XYZ file of C-alpha atoms in Angstrom:
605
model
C 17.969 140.604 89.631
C 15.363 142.777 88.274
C 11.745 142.459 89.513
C 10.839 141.755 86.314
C 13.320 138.889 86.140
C 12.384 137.724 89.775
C 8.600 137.398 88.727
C 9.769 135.494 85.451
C 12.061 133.115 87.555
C 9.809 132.376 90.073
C 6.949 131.625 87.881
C 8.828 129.355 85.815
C 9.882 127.743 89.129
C 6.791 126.951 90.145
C 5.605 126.037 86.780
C 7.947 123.328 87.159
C 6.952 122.593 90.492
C 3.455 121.981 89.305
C 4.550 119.790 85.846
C 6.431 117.541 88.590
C 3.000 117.493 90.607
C 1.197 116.525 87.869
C 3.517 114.043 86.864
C 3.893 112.257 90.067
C 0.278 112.322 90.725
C -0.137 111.039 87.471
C 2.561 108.160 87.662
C 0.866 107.180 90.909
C -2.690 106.614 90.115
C -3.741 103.376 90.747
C -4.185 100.982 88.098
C -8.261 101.004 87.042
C -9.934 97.743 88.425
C -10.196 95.254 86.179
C -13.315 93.668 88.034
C -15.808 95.150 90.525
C -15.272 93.814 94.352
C -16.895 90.502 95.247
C -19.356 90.284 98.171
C -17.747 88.624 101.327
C -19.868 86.166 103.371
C -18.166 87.066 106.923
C -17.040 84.907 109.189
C -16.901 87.254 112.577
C -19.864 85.180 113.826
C -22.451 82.583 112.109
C -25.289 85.313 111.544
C -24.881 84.586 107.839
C -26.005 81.099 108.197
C -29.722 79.235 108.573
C -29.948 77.769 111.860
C -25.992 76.229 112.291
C -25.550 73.325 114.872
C -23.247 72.788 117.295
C -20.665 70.934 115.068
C -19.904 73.931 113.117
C -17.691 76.304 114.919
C -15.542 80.022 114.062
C -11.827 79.888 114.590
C -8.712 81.801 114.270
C -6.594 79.050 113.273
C -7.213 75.504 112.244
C -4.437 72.607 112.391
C -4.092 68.913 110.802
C -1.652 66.671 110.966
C -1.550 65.098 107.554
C -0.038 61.995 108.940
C -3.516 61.636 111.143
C -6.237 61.064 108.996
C -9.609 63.001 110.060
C -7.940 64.552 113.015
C -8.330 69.170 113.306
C -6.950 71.345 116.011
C -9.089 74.498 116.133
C -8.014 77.797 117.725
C -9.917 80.386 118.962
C -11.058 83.509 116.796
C -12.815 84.559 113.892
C -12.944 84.262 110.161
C -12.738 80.157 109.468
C -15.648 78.062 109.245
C -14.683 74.835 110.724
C -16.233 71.596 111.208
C -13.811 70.350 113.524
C -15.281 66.337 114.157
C -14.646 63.187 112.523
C -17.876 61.704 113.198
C -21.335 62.938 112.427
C -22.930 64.675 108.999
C -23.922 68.303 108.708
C -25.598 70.471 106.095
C -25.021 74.610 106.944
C -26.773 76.801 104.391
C -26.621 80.478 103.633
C -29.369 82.730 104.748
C -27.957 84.387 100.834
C -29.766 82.914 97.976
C -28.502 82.795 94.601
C -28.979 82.472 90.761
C -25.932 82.474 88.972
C -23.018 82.927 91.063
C -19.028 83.589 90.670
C -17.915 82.076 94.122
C -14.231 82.139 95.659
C -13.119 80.078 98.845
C -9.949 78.646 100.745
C -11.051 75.020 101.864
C -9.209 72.339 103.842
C -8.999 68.829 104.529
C -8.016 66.819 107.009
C -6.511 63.276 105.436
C -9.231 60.764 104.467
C -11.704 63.730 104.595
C -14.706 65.461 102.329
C -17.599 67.692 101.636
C -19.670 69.080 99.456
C -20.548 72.654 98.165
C -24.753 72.421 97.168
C -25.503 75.053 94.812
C -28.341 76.238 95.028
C -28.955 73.984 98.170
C -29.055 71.520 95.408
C -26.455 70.549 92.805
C -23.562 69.199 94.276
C -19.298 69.859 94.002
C -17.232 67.254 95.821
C -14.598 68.359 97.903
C -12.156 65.495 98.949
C -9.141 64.346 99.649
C -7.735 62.918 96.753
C -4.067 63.923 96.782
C -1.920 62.328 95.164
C -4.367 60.041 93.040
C -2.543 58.804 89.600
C -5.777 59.033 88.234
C -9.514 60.782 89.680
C -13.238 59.391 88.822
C -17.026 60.811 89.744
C -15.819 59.624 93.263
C -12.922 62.901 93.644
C -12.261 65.840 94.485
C -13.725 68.647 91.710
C -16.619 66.385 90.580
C -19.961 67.102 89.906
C -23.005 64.647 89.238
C -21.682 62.481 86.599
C -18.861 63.864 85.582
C -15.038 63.411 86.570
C -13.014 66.601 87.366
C -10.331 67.020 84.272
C -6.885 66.253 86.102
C -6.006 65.703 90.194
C -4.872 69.647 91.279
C -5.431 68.514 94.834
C -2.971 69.857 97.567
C -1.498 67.255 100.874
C -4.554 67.510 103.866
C -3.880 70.575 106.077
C -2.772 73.217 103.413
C -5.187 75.671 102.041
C -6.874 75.307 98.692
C -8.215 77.715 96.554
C -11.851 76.990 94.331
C -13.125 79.657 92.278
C -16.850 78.483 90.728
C -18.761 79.899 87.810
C -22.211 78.337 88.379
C -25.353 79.030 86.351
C -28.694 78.364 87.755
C -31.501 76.618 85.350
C -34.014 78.744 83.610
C -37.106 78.329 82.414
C -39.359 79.227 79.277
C -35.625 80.411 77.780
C -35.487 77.835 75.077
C -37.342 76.155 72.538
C -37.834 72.699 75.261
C -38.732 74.888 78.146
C -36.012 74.691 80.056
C -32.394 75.337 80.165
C -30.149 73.431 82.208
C -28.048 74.531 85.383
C -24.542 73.781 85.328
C -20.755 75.087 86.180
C -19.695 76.768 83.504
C -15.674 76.515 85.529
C -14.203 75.203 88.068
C -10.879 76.135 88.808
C -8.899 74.526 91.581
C -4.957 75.570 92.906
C -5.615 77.720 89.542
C -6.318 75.034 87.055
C -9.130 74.369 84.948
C -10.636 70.858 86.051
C -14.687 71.209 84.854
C -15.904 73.063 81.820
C -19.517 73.428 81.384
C -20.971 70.486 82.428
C -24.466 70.825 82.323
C -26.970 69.471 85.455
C -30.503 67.791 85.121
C -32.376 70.571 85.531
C -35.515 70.777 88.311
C -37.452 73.249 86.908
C -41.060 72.123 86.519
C -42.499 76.022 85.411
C -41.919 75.972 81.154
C -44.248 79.286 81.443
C -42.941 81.957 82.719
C -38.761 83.583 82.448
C -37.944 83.185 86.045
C -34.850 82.222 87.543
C -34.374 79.212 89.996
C -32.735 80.586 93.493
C -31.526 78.695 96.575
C -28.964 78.653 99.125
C -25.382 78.121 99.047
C -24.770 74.764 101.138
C -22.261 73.092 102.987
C -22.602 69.629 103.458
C -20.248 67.568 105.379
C -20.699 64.030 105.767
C -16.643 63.330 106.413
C -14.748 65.674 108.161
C -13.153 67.477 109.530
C -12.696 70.383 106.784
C -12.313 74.209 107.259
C -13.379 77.292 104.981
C -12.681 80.377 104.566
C -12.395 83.656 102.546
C -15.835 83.074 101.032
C -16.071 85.734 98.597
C -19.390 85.494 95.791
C -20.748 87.884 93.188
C -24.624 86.891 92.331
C -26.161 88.287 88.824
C -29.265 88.604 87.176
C -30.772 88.629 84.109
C -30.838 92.659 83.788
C -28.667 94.024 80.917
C -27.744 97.018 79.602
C -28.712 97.872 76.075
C -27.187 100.021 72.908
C -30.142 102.974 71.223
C -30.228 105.403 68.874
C -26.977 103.750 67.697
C -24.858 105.824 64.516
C -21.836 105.353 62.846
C -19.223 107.874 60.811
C -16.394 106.707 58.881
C -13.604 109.211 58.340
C -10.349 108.968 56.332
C -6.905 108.280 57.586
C -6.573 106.186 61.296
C -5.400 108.895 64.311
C -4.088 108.034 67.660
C -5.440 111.359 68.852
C -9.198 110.719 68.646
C -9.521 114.417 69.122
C -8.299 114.699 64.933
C -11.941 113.654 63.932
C -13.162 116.722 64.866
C -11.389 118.832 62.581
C -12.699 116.023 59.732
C -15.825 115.363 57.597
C -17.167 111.766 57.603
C -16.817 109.945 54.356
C -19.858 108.372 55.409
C -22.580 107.900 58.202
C -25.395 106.199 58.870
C -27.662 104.133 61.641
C -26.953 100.527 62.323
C -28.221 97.983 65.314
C -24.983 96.930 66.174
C -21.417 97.650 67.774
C -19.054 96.549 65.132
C -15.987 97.812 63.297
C -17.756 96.151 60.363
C -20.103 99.104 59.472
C -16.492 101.066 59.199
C -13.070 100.244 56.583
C -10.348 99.089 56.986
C -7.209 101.533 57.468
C -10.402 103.786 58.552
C -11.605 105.812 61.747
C -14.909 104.542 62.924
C -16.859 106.852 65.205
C -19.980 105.319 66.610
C -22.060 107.292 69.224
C -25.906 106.378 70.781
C -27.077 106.347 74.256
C -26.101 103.501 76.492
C -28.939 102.342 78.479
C -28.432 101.197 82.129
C -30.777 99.255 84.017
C -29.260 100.546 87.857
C -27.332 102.909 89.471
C -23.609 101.762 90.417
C -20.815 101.502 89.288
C -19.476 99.931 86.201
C -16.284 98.478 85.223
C -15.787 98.745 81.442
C -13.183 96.358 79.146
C -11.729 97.356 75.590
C -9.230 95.511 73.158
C -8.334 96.231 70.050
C -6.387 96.288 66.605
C -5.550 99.604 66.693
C -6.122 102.801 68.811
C -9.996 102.986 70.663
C -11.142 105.193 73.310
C -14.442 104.554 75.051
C -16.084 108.038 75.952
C -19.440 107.822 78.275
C -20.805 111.441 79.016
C -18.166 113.264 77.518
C -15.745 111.422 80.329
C -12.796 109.307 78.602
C -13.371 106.013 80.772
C -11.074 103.852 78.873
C -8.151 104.211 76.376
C -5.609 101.761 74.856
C -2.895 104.514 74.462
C -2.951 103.477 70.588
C -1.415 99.528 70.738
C -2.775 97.280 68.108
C -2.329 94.135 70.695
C -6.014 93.680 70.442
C -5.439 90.426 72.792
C -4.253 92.687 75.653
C -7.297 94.333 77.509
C -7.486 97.733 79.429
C -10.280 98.896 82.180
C -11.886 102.141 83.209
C -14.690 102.208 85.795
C -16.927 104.870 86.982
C -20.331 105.235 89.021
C -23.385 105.818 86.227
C -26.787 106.177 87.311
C -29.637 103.978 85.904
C -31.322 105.630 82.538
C -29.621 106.552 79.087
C -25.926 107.994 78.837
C -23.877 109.434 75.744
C -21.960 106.979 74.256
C -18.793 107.345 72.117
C -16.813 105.086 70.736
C -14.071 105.784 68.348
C -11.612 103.376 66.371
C -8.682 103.615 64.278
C -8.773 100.066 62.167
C -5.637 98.723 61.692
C -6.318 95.101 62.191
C -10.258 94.605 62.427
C -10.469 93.982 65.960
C -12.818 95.866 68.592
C -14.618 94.380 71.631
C -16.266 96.583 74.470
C -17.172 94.404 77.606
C -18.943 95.587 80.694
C -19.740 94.826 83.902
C -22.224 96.044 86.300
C -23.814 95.809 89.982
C -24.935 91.874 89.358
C -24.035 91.933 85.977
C -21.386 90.067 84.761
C -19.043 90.311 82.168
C -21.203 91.202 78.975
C -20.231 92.079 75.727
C -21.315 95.270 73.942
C -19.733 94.756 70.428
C -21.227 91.430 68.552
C -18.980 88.265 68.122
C -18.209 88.735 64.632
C -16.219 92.196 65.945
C -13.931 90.674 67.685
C -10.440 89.178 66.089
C -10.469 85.268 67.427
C -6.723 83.621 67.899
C -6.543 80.100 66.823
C -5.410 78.150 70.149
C -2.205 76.081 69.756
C -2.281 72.551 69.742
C -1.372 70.514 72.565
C 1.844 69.264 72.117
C 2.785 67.121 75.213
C 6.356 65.960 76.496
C 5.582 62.425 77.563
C 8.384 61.090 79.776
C 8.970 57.838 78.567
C 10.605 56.378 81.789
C 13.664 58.673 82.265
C 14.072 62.525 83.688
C 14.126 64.725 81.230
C 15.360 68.979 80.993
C 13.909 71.572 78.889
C 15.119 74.984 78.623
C 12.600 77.950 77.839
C 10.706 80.690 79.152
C 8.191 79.869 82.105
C 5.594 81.939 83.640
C 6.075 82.726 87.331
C 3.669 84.976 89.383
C 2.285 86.893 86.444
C 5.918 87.468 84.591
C 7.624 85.502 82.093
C 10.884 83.859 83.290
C 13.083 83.563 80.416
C 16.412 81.579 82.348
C 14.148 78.672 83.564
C 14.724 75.259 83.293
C 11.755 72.452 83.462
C 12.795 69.115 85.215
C 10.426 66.440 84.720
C 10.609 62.687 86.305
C 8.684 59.321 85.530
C 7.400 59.981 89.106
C 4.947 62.642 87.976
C 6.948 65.168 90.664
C 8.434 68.320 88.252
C 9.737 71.358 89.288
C 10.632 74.722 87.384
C 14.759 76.159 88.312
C 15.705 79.835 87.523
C 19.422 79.697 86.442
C 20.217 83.214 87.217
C 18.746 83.155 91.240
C 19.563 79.544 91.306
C 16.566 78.875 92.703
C 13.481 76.791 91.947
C 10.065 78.818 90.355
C 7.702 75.924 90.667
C 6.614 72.157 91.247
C 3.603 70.174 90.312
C 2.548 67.017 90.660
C 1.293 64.537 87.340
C 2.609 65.156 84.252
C 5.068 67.017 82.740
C 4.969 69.921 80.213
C 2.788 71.384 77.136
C 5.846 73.017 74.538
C 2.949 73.821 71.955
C 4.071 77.852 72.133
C 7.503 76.655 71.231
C 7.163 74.723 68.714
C 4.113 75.748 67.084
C 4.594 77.702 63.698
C 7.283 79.966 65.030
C 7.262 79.289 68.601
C 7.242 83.025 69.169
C 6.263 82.890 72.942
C 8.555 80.169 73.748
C 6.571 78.790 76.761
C 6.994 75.798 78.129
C 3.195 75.026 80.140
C 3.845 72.967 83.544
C 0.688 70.581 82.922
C -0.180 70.223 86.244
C -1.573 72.336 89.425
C 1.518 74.625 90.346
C 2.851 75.482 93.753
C 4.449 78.696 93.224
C 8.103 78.843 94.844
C 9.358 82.682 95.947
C 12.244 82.173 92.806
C 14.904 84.460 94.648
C 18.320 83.766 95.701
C 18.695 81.059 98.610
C 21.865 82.474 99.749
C 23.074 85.916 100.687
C 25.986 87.106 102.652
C 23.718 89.670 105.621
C 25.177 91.238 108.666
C 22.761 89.826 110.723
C 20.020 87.117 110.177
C 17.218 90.185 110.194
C 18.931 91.664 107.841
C 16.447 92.472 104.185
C 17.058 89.428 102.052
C 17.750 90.580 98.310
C 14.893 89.544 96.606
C 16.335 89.646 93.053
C 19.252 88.886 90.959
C 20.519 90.993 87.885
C 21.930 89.092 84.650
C 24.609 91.485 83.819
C 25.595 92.028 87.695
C 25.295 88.826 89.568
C 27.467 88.079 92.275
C 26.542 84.478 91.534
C 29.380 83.050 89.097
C 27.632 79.845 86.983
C 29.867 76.730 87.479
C 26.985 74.504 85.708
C 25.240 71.240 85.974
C 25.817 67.376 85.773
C 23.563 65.050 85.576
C 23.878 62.125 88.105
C 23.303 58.516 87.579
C 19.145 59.118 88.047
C 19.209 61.325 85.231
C 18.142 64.541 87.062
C 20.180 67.468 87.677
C 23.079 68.809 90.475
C 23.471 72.905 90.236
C 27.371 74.057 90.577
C 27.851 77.974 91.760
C 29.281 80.316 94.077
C 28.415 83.345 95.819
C 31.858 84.904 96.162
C 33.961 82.194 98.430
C 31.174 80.079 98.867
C 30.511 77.168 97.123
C 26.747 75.591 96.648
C 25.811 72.183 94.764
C 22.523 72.002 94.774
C 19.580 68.636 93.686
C 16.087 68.464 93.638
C 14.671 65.347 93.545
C 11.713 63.304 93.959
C 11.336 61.748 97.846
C 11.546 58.389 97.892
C 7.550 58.087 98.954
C 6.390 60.250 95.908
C 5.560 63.040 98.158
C 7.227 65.972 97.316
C 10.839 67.391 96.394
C 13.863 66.598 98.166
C 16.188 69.227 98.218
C 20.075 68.069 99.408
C 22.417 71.146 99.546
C 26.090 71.453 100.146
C 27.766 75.216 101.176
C 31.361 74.934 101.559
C 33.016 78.240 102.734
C 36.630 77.914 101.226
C 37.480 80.589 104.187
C 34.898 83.021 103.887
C 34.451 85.217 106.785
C 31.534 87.449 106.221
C 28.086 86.038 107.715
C 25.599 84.281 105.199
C 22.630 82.540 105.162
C 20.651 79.634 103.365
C 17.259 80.614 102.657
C 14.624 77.230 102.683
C 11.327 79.146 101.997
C 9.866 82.469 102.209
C 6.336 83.865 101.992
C 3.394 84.968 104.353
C 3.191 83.482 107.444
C 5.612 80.677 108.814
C 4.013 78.317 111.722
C 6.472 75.424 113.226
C 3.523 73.038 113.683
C 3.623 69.965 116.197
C 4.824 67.179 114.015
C 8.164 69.587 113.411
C 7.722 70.403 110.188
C 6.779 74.190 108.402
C 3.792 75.389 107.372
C 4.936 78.405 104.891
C 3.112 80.958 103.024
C -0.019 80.668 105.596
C -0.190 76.913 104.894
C 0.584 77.033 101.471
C 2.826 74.430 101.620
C 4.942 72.566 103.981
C 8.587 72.283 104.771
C 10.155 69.099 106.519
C 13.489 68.918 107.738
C 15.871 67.899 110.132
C 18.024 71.233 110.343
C 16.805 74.229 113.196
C 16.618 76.821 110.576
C 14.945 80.383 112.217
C 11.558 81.480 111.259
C 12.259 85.988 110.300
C 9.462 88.343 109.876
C 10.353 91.260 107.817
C 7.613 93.619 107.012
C 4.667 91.139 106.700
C 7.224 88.419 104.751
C 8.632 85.706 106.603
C 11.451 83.754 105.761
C 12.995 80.463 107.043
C 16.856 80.601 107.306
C 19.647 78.436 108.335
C 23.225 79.816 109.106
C 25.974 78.413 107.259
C 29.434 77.753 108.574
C 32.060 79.947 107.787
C 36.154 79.635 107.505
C 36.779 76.418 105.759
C 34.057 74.165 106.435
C 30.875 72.296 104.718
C 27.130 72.593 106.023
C 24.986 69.960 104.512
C 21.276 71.131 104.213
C 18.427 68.341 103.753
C 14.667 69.339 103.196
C 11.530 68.732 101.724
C 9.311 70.229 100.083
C 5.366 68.900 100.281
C 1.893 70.120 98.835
């Protein structure tokens, strides 16, 4: 080999060396956050709090029995807030004060138990146990003065429950009486919606001057015990950023290369007071370009969706980019750190179908939109369409949304009972359960049912949906955590439906045999689940798999507390608690040669 030939080689070498650099550092970028980080009130001692007494108390680990009412085992440690008595009242409030406020929390209840979150120090959210209620009043859990939460989404005492709160304070001199109300604009509990905006009698006595009520955040127990934590909270002001020296060009022709303007001469230009696709035409480019105006230093999270291709530039830095979709209901995020003062502003737009809203959000600013209303392209909800069980079970095949993805081999059980569950025919394996009532098949139905979604219309408990039986060398052995359509080792034998009306799952897992109901207990608790593995002679190991999640505790009454006391398993069987990696799973051995092991269990939240 020549030198010549050498120096060509090796350059071309590492040439490729560095394209695959690029490429893998590119491919593993992290996503851009799609929020900035909420402010955690810690829990590592009571320093956050005015003046705590002695009921209130940090601990590593809280227990109930859900059998006990107002009964809490406390362990030792950090990072709950518990009020661990049945008898006595208490009010804790934050040395934090707040306006508005987003606020996130884990809470827990012992049975017969309740508090109350005081916004503000002042306007109350009931927390209570109300679990399994057919029906909830002013009186349960999710209400605020006056006003009954939506639907029950309450979990069984002992398990963890997540609220997420959207409260905004009262203002005055912001309206034409003087005064605008406070109120919680959502409240979101086990992840569904159960207030929207109810507004509070407002306090405010100054009609004079724009100033913003504050207060404490307050925890007010007059029933315990009950437990926090995770207490995450974003506060906000009334500081906004603000659009100048705003311009507009409209060019020919719409580019996915944003760059192609350049070479171009506007068909037009001109000033305008807005951000809105409207000062541009349709099947057009719209440049618009001003300084963006920021009232502090930090950093910003920026949101864009569109009808077509749109780029946002901010100091000739490309913070966010659609890559050219014309989904303009799917969003995508860029952040960076801006000081406070003007910036140059770009944004350009190729209008396919009218459709452009910017959204920011800033160091105690919320989410605020840049473009007006009238830019952005509104989709017309579907109507409710409700499956009412009319006193019998009843299946529905469709897609199903599980843990962010769309299941599309699902099947939705309802009964009368108001206990429903969610059963993946390809893992064999049930998605999700939820109390109340059934299902919402609106998406499809409606016009041409595109989505196909069938809505569970209830608070969920999300199930891990994987196989429940694998054949492992040893019980430690990684659990497969998927199943592929076109490669299962699963063979499909069916279902029946028995004399209740609900269905029995037939398959096998190479010799073994599995028949498999879900049904409601006979106390309206939970799920039953009664299994039957016969081994028609197999002699490899495997494994029946009862739940799997976080953390597994065996708690004193015998049952399981899975997924950090998500929800509980109760059974007679001595299945094994395995950590793998931070996952835990709960497995049973099953006989092998030619014999049956019956599996009985249930599943409560």
């Amino acid at each position: 080999m020549t030198v010549r030939s050498f120096l060509l080689h090796s350059a071309i070498i590492v040439g490729m060396a560095a394209c695959s650099s690029a490429k893998k550092e590119k491919e593993e970028a992290p996503a851009p956050p799609e929020s900035l980080p909420m402010e955690v009130l810690s829990l590592d001692n009571l320093d956050a709090f005015a003046a705590p007494d002695n009921n209130w108390q940090l601990a590593g680990n809280v227990y109930v029995n859900r059998q006990q009412p107002q009964q809490m085992e406390v362990k030792e440690g950090k990072g709950i807030l518990a009020f661990a008595t049945a008898k006595g009242n208490s009010t804790l409030r934050t040395k934090m004060e707040h306006g508005d406020i987003d606020l996130e929390l884990d809470f827990m209840l012992s049975g017969q138990a309740g508090a109350t979150l005081l916004f503000q120090g002042k306007y109350p959210l009931q927390l209570k146990d109300s679990w399994l209620k057919d029906s909830v009043t002013v009186d349960d859990c999710g209400a605020v003065e006056g006003k009954a939460p939506l639907l029950n989404a309450c979990k069984a005492p002992g398990l963890w429950q997540h609220l997420e709160v959207k409260f905004r304070t009262a203002r005055s001199g912001y309206s034409a009486t003087g005064t605008t109300e406070a109120g919680f604009e959502r409240v979101v509990l086990n992840g569904r919606t159960i207030q929207q905006e109810p507004s509070l009698d407002s306090i405010t006595t100054d009609t004079l001057l724009k100033q913003v009520q504050t207060g404490p955040l307050g925890f007010l127990v007059k029933n315990g015990p009950v437990a926090f934590r995770n207490i995450r909270y974003k506060t906000y002001n009334d500081k906004r950023a603000a659009l100048t020296n705003l311009q507009y060009h409209v060019y020919k022709g719409v580019y996915k290369n944003h760059d192609t303007i350049k070479l171009l001469m506007p068909v037009r230009s001109g000033q305008t007071d807005s951000l809105t696709y409207r000062v541009g035409d349709k099947r057009a480019q719209l440049l618009l370009e001003g300084k963006l105006q920021l009232p502090v230093q930090g950093e910003y999270v920026f949101s864009i969706r569109a009808g077509g291709p749109i780029r946002l530039m901010i100091d000739g830095k490309e913070i966010a980019n659609n890559g050219g979709t014309r989904d303009y209901q799917r969003a995508f995020y860029g952040d960076t750190v801006l000081t406070a003062g003007p910036h140059d502003f770009q944004l350009s737009y190729a209008n396919y179908d009218e459709c452009m809203v910017l959204l920011y959000e800033g160091p105690h600013i919320p989410f605020t939109a840049l473009t007006t209303p009238a830019s952005e392209r509104l989709v017309e909800p579907s109507p409710s369409m409700e499956y009412v069980l009319k006193g019998e079970p009843a299946i529905q095949r469709s897609f199903i949304e599980h843990r962010g993805k769309v299941d599309a081999y699902s099947m939705s059980v309802g009964a009368p009972v108001g206990i429903n569950y969610a059963y993946d025919m390809v893992t064999y394996s049930p998605l999700l359960a939820w109390h109340g009532r059934y299902i919402d098949v609106a998406e499809m139905w409606h016009e041409r049912g595109e989505q196909q979604l069938a809505r569970p219309l209830g608070a969920t408990l999300d199930l891990a949906g994987i196989p429940c039986i694998a054949e492992l060398s040893s019980v430690k052995a990684p659990w497969p955590d998927s199943m592929r359509v076109d490669s299962s080792d699963y063979t499909n034998r069916g279902y029946m439906l028995r004399s209740d009306g609900l269905p029995m799952f037939f398959y096998t897992l190479h010799q073994w045999k599995v028949e498999d109901y879900l049904h409601p207990r006979q106390d309206g608790k939970g799920l039953q689940r009664d299994v039957t593995v016969t081994s028609n002679g197999a002699k490899d190991k495997a494994y029946w798999l009862l739940a799997s999640g976080g953390i597994i505790e065996k708690l004193a009454d015998g049952s399981y507390a899975v997924d950090d006391k998500n929800y509980y398993i109760e059974t007679a069987v001595k299945p094994e608690i395995v950590e793998d990696d931070g996952q835990y799973r709960l497995v049973l051995p099953l006989e092998t040669g030619n014999k049956t092991t019956d599996i009985h269990y249930s599943i409560i939240w």
